[in-house]
PDB file of C-alpha atoms (C1' of nucleotides) in Angstrom:
ATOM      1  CA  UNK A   1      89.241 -22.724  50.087  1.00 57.00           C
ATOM      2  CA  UNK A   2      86.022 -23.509  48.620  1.00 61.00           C
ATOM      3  CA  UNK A   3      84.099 -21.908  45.668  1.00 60.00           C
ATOM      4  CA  UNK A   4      81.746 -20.824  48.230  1.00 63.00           C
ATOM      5  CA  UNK A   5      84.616 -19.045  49.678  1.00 63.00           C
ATOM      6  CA  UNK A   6      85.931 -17.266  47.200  1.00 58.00           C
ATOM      7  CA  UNK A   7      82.801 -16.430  45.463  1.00 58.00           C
ATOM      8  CA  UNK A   8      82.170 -14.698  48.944  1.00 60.00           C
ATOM      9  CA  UNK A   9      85.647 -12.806  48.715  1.00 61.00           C
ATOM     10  CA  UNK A  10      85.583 -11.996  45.420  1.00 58.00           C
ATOM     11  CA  UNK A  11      81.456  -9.939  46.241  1.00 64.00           C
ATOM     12  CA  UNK A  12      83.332  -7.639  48.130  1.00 76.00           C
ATOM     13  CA  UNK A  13      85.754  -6.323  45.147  1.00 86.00           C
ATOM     14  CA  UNK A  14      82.922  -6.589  42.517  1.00 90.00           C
ATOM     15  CA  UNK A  15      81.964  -2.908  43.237  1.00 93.00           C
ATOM     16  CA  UNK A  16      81.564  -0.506  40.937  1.00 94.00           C
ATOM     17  CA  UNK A  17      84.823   1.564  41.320  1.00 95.00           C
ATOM     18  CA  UNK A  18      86.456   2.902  37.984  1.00 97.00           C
ATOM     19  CA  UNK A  19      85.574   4.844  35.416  1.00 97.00           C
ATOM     20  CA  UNK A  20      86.153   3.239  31.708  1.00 98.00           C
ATOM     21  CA  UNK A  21      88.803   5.830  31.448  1.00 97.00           C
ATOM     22  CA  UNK A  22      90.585   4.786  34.217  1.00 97.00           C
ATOM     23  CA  UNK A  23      90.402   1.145  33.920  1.00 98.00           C
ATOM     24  CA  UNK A  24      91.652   1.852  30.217  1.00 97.00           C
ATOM     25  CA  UNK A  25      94.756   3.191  31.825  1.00 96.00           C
ATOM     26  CA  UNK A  26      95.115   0.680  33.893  1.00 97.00           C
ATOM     27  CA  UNK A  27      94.921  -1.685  31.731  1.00 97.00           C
ATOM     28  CA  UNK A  28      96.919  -0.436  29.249  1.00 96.00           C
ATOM     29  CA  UNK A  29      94.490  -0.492  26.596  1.00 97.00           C
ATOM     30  CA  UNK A  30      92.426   2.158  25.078  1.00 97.00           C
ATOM     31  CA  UNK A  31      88.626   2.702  26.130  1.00 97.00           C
ATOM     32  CA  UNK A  32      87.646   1.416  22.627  1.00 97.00           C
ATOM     33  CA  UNK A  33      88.840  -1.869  23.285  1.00 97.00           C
ATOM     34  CA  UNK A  34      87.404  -2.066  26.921  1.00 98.00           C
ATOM     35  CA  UNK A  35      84.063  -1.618  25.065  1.00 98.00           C
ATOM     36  CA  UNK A  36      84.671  -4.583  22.310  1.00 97.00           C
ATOM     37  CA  UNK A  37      85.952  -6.952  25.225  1.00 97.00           C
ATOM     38  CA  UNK A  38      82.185  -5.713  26.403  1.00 97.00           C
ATOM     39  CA  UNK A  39      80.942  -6.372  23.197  1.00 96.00           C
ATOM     40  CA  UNK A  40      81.805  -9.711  22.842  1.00 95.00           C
ATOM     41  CA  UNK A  41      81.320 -10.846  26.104  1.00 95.00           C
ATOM     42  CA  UNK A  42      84.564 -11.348  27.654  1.00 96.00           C
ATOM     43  CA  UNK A  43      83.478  -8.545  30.444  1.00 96.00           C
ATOM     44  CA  UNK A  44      80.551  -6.607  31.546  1.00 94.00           C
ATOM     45  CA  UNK A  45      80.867  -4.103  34.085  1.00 96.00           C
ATOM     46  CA  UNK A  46      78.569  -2.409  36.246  1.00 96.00           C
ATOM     47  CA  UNK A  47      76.351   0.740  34.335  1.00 96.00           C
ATOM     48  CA  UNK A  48      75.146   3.433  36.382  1.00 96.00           C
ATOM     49  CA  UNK A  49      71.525   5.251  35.499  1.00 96.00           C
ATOM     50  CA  UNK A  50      73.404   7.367  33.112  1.00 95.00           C
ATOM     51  CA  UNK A  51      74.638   3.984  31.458  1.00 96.00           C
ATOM     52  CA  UNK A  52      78.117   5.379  32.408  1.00 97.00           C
ATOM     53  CA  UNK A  53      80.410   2.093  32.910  1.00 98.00           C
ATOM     54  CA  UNK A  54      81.813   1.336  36.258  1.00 98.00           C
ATOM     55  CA  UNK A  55      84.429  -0.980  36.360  1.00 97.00           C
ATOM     56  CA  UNK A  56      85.039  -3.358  39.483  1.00 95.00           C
ATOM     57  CA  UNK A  57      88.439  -4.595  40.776  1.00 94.00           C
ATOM     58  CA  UNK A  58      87.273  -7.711  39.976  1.00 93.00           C
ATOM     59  CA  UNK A  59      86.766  -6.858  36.234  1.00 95.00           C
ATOM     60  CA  UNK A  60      90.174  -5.627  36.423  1.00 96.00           C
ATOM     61  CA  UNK A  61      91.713  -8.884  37.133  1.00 95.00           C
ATOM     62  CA  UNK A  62      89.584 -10.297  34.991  1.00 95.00           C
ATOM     63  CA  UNK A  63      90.640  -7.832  31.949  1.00 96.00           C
ATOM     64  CA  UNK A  64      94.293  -8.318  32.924  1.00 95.00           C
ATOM     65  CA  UNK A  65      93.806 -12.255  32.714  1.00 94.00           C
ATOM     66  CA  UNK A  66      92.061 -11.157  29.149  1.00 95.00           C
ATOM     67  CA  UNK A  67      95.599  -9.447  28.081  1.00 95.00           C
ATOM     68  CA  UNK A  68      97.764 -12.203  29.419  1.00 93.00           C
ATOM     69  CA  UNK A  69      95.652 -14.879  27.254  1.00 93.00           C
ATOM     70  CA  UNK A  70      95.250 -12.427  24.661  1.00 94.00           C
ATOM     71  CA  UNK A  71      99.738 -11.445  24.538  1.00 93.00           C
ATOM     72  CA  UNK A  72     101.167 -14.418  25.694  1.00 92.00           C
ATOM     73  CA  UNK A  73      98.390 -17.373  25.030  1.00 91.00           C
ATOM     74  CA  UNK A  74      98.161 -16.905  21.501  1.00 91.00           C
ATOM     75  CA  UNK A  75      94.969 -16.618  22.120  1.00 93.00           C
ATOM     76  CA  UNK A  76      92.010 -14.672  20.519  1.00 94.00           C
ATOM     77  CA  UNK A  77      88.565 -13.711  21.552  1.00 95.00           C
ATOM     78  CA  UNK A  78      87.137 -16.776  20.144  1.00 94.00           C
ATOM     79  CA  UNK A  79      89.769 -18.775  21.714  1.00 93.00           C
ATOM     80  CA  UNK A  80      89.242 -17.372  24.927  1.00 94.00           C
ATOM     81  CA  UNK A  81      85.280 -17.411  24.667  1.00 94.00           C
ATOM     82  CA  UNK A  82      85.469 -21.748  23.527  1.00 93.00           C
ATOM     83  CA  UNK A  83      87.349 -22.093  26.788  1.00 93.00           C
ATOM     84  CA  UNK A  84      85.039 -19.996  28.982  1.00 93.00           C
ATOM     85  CA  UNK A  85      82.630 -22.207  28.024  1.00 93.00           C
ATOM     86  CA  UNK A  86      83.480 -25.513  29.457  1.00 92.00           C
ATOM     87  CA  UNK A  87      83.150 -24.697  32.716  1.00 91.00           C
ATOM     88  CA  UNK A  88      80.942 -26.806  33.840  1.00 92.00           C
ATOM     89  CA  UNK A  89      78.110 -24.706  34.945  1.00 92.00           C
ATOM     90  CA  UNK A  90      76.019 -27.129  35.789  1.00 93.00           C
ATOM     91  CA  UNK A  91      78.290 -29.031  38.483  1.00 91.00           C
ATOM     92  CA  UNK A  92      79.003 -25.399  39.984  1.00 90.00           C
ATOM     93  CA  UNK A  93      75.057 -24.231  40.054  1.00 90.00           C
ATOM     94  CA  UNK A  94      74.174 -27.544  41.111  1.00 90.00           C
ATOM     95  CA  UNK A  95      71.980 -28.045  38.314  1.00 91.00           C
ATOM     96  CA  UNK A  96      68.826 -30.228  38.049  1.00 92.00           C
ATOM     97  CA  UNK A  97      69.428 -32.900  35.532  1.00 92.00           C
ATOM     98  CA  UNK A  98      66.231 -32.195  33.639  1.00 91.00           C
ATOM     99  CA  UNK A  99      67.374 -28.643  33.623  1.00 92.00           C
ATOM    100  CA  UNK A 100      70.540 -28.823  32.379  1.00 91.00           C
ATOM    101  CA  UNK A 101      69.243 -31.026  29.503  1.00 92.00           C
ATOM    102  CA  UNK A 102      67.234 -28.506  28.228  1.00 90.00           C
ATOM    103  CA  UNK A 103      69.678 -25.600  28.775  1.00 92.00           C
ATOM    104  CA  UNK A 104      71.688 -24.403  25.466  1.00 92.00           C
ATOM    105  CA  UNK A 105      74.741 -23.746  28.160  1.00 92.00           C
ATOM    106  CA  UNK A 106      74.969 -27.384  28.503  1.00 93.00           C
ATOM    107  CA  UNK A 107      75.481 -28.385  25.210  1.00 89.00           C
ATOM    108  CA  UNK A 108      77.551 -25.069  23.849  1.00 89.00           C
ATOM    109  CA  UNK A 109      80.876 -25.397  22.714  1.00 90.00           C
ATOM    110  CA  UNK A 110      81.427 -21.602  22.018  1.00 92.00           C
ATOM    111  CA  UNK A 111      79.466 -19.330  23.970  1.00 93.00           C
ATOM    112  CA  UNK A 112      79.954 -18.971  28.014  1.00 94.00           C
ATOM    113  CA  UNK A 113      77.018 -19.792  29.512  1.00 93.00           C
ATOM    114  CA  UNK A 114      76.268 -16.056  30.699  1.00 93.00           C
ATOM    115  CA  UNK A 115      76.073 -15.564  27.006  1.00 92.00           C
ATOM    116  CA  UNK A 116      73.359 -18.175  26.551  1.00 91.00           C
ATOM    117  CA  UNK A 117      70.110 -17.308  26.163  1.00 89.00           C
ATOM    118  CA  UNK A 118      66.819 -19.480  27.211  1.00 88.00           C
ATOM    119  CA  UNK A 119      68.600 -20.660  30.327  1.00 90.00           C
ATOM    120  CA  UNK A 120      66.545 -22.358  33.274  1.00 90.00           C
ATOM    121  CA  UNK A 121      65.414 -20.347  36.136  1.00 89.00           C
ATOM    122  CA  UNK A 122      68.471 -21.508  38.095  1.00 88.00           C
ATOM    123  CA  UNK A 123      70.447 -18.737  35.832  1.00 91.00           C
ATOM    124  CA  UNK A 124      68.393 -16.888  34.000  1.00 87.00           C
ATOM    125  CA  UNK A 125      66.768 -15.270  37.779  1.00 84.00           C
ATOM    126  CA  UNK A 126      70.470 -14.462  38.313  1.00 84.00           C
ATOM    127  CA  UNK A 127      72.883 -11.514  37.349  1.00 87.00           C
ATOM    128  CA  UNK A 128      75.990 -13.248  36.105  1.00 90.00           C
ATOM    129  CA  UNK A 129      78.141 -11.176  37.385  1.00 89.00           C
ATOM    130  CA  UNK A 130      77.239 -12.169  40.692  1.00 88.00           C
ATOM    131  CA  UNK A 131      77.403 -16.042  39.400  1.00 90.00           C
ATOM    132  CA  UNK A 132      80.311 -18.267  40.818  1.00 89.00           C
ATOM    133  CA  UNK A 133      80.911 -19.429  36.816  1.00 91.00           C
ATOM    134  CA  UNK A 134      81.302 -16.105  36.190  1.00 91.00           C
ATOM    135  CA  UNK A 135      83.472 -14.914  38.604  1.00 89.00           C
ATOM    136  CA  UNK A 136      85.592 -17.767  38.643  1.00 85.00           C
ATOM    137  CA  UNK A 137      86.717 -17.587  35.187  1.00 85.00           C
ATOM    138  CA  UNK A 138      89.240 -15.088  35.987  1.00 83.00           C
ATOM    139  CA  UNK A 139      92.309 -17.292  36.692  1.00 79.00           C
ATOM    140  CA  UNK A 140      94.061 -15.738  33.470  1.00 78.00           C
ATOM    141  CA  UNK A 141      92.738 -18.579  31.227  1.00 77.00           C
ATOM    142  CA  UNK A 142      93.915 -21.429  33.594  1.00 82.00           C
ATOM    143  CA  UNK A 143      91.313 -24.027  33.010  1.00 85.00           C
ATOM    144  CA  UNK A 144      92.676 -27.093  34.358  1.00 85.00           C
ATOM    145  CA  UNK A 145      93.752 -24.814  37.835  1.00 86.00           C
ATOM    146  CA  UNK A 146      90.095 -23.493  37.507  1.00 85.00           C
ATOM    147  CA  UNK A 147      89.056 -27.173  37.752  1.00 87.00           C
ATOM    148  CA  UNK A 148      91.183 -28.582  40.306  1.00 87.00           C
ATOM    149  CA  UNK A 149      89.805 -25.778  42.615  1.00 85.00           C
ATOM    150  CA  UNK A 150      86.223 -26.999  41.671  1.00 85.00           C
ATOM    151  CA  UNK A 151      87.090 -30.076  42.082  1.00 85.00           C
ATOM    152  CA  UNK A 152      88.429 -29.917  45.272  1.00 76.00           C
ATOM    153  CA  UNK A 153      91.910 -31.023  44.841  1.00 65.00           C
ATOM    154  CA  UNK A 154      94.281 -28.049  45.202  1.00 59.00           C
TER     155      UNK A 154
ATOM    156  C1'  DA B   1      85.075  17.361  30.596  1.00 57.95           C
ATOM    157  C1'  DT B   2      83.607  12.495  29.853  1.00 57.95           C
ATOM    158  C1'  DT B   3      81.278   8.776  28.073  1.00 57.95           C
ATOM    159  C1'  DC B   4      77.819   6.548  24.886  1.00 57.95           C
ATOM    160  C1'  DT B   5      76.396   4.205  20.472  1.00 57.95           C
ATOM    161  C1'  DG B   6      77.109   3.430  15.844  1.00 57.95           C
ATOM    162  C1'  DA B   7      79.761   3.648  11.714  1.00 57.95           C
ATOM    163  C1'  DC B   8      83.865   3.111   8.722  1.00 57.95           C
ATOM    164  C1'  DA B   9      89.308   5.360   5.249  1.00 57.95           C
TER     165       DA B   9
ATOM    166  C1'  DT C   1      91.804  -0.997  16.613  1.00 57.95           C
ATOM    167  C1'  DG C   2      91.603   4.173  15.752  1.00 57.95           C
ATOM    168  C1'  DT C   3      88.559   7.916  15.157  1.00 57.95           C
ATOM    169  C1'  DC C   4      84.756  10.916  14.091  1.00 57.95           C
ATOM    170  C1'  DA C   5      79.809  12.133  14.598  1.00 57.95           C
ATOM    171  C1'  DG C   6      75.988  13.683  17.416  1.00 57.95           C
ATOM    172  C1'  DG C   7      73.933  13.248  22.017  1.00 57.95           C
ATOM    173  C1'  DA C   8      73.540  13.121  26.920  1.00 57.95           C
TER     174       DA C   8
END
DNA sequence: ATTCTGACA
DNA sequence: TGTCAGGA
């Protein structure tokens, strides 16, 4: 399965579904916390015109990964945020080279890229959520699995 | 009734 | 991370 593939999959759970309320309870974490995972930028679900937050199934998985890094990584947010951030954007969004060397998600250590500001036009014109880089990074902090599937060679 | 942002014993 | 304020 390609990233193509599963970035197409994965569109049709990234609705907004659940209520912050709900995906608290879900998650087994209080709505507090859902909203500093937001704050840091581990997370950001869909807002509705109230600015009410709607969680997707998608960010579900994605917050469950969070806990699983978070209670049985040793983990923390910064840890988890440093390894965000070497996935190689620029290989997935088939970056120009000029672009990528002038894009601060290319050389960041510490920040994902959808975190980055000043980005080319190749990101910056689209929502992150909806970005493969994005999306992908849900595999419960498996990087190197992450990678192989980029890289072809499940 | 619920959620939002900001602040802080 | 919990909780309270003051709005929407």
């Amino acid at each position: 399965m390609s990233i193509d593939d599963i970035t197409k999959n994965m569109t049709d759970t990234n609705r907004p579904v659940f209520s912050i309320s709900v995906a608290a309870e879900m998650i087994g974490v209080s709505v507090h916390t859902l909203r500093m995972y937001e704050a840091e930028g581990l997370v950001f679900p869909h807002r509705t015109a109230s600015s009410r937050r709607l969680y997707s199934h998608n960010d579900l998985h994605r917050l469950r990964c969070i806990r699983v890094m978070l209670d049985e990584r040793g983990l923390n947010i910064a840890g988890i945020k440093a390894m965000m951030s070497l996935a190689p954007c620029w290989d997935i969004k088939n970056c120009a080279l000029e672009d990528r060397m002038s894009c601060p998600a290319y050389i960041e250590t510490t920040t994902p890229c959808w975190l980055v500001e000043n980005k080319p036009r190749v990101c910056s014109e689209e929502e992150c959520r909806n970005c493969p880089v994005y999306m992908e990074l849900t595999l419960c902090g498996n990087m190197k699995l992450f990678l192989k599937r980029h890289w072809k060679q499940v």
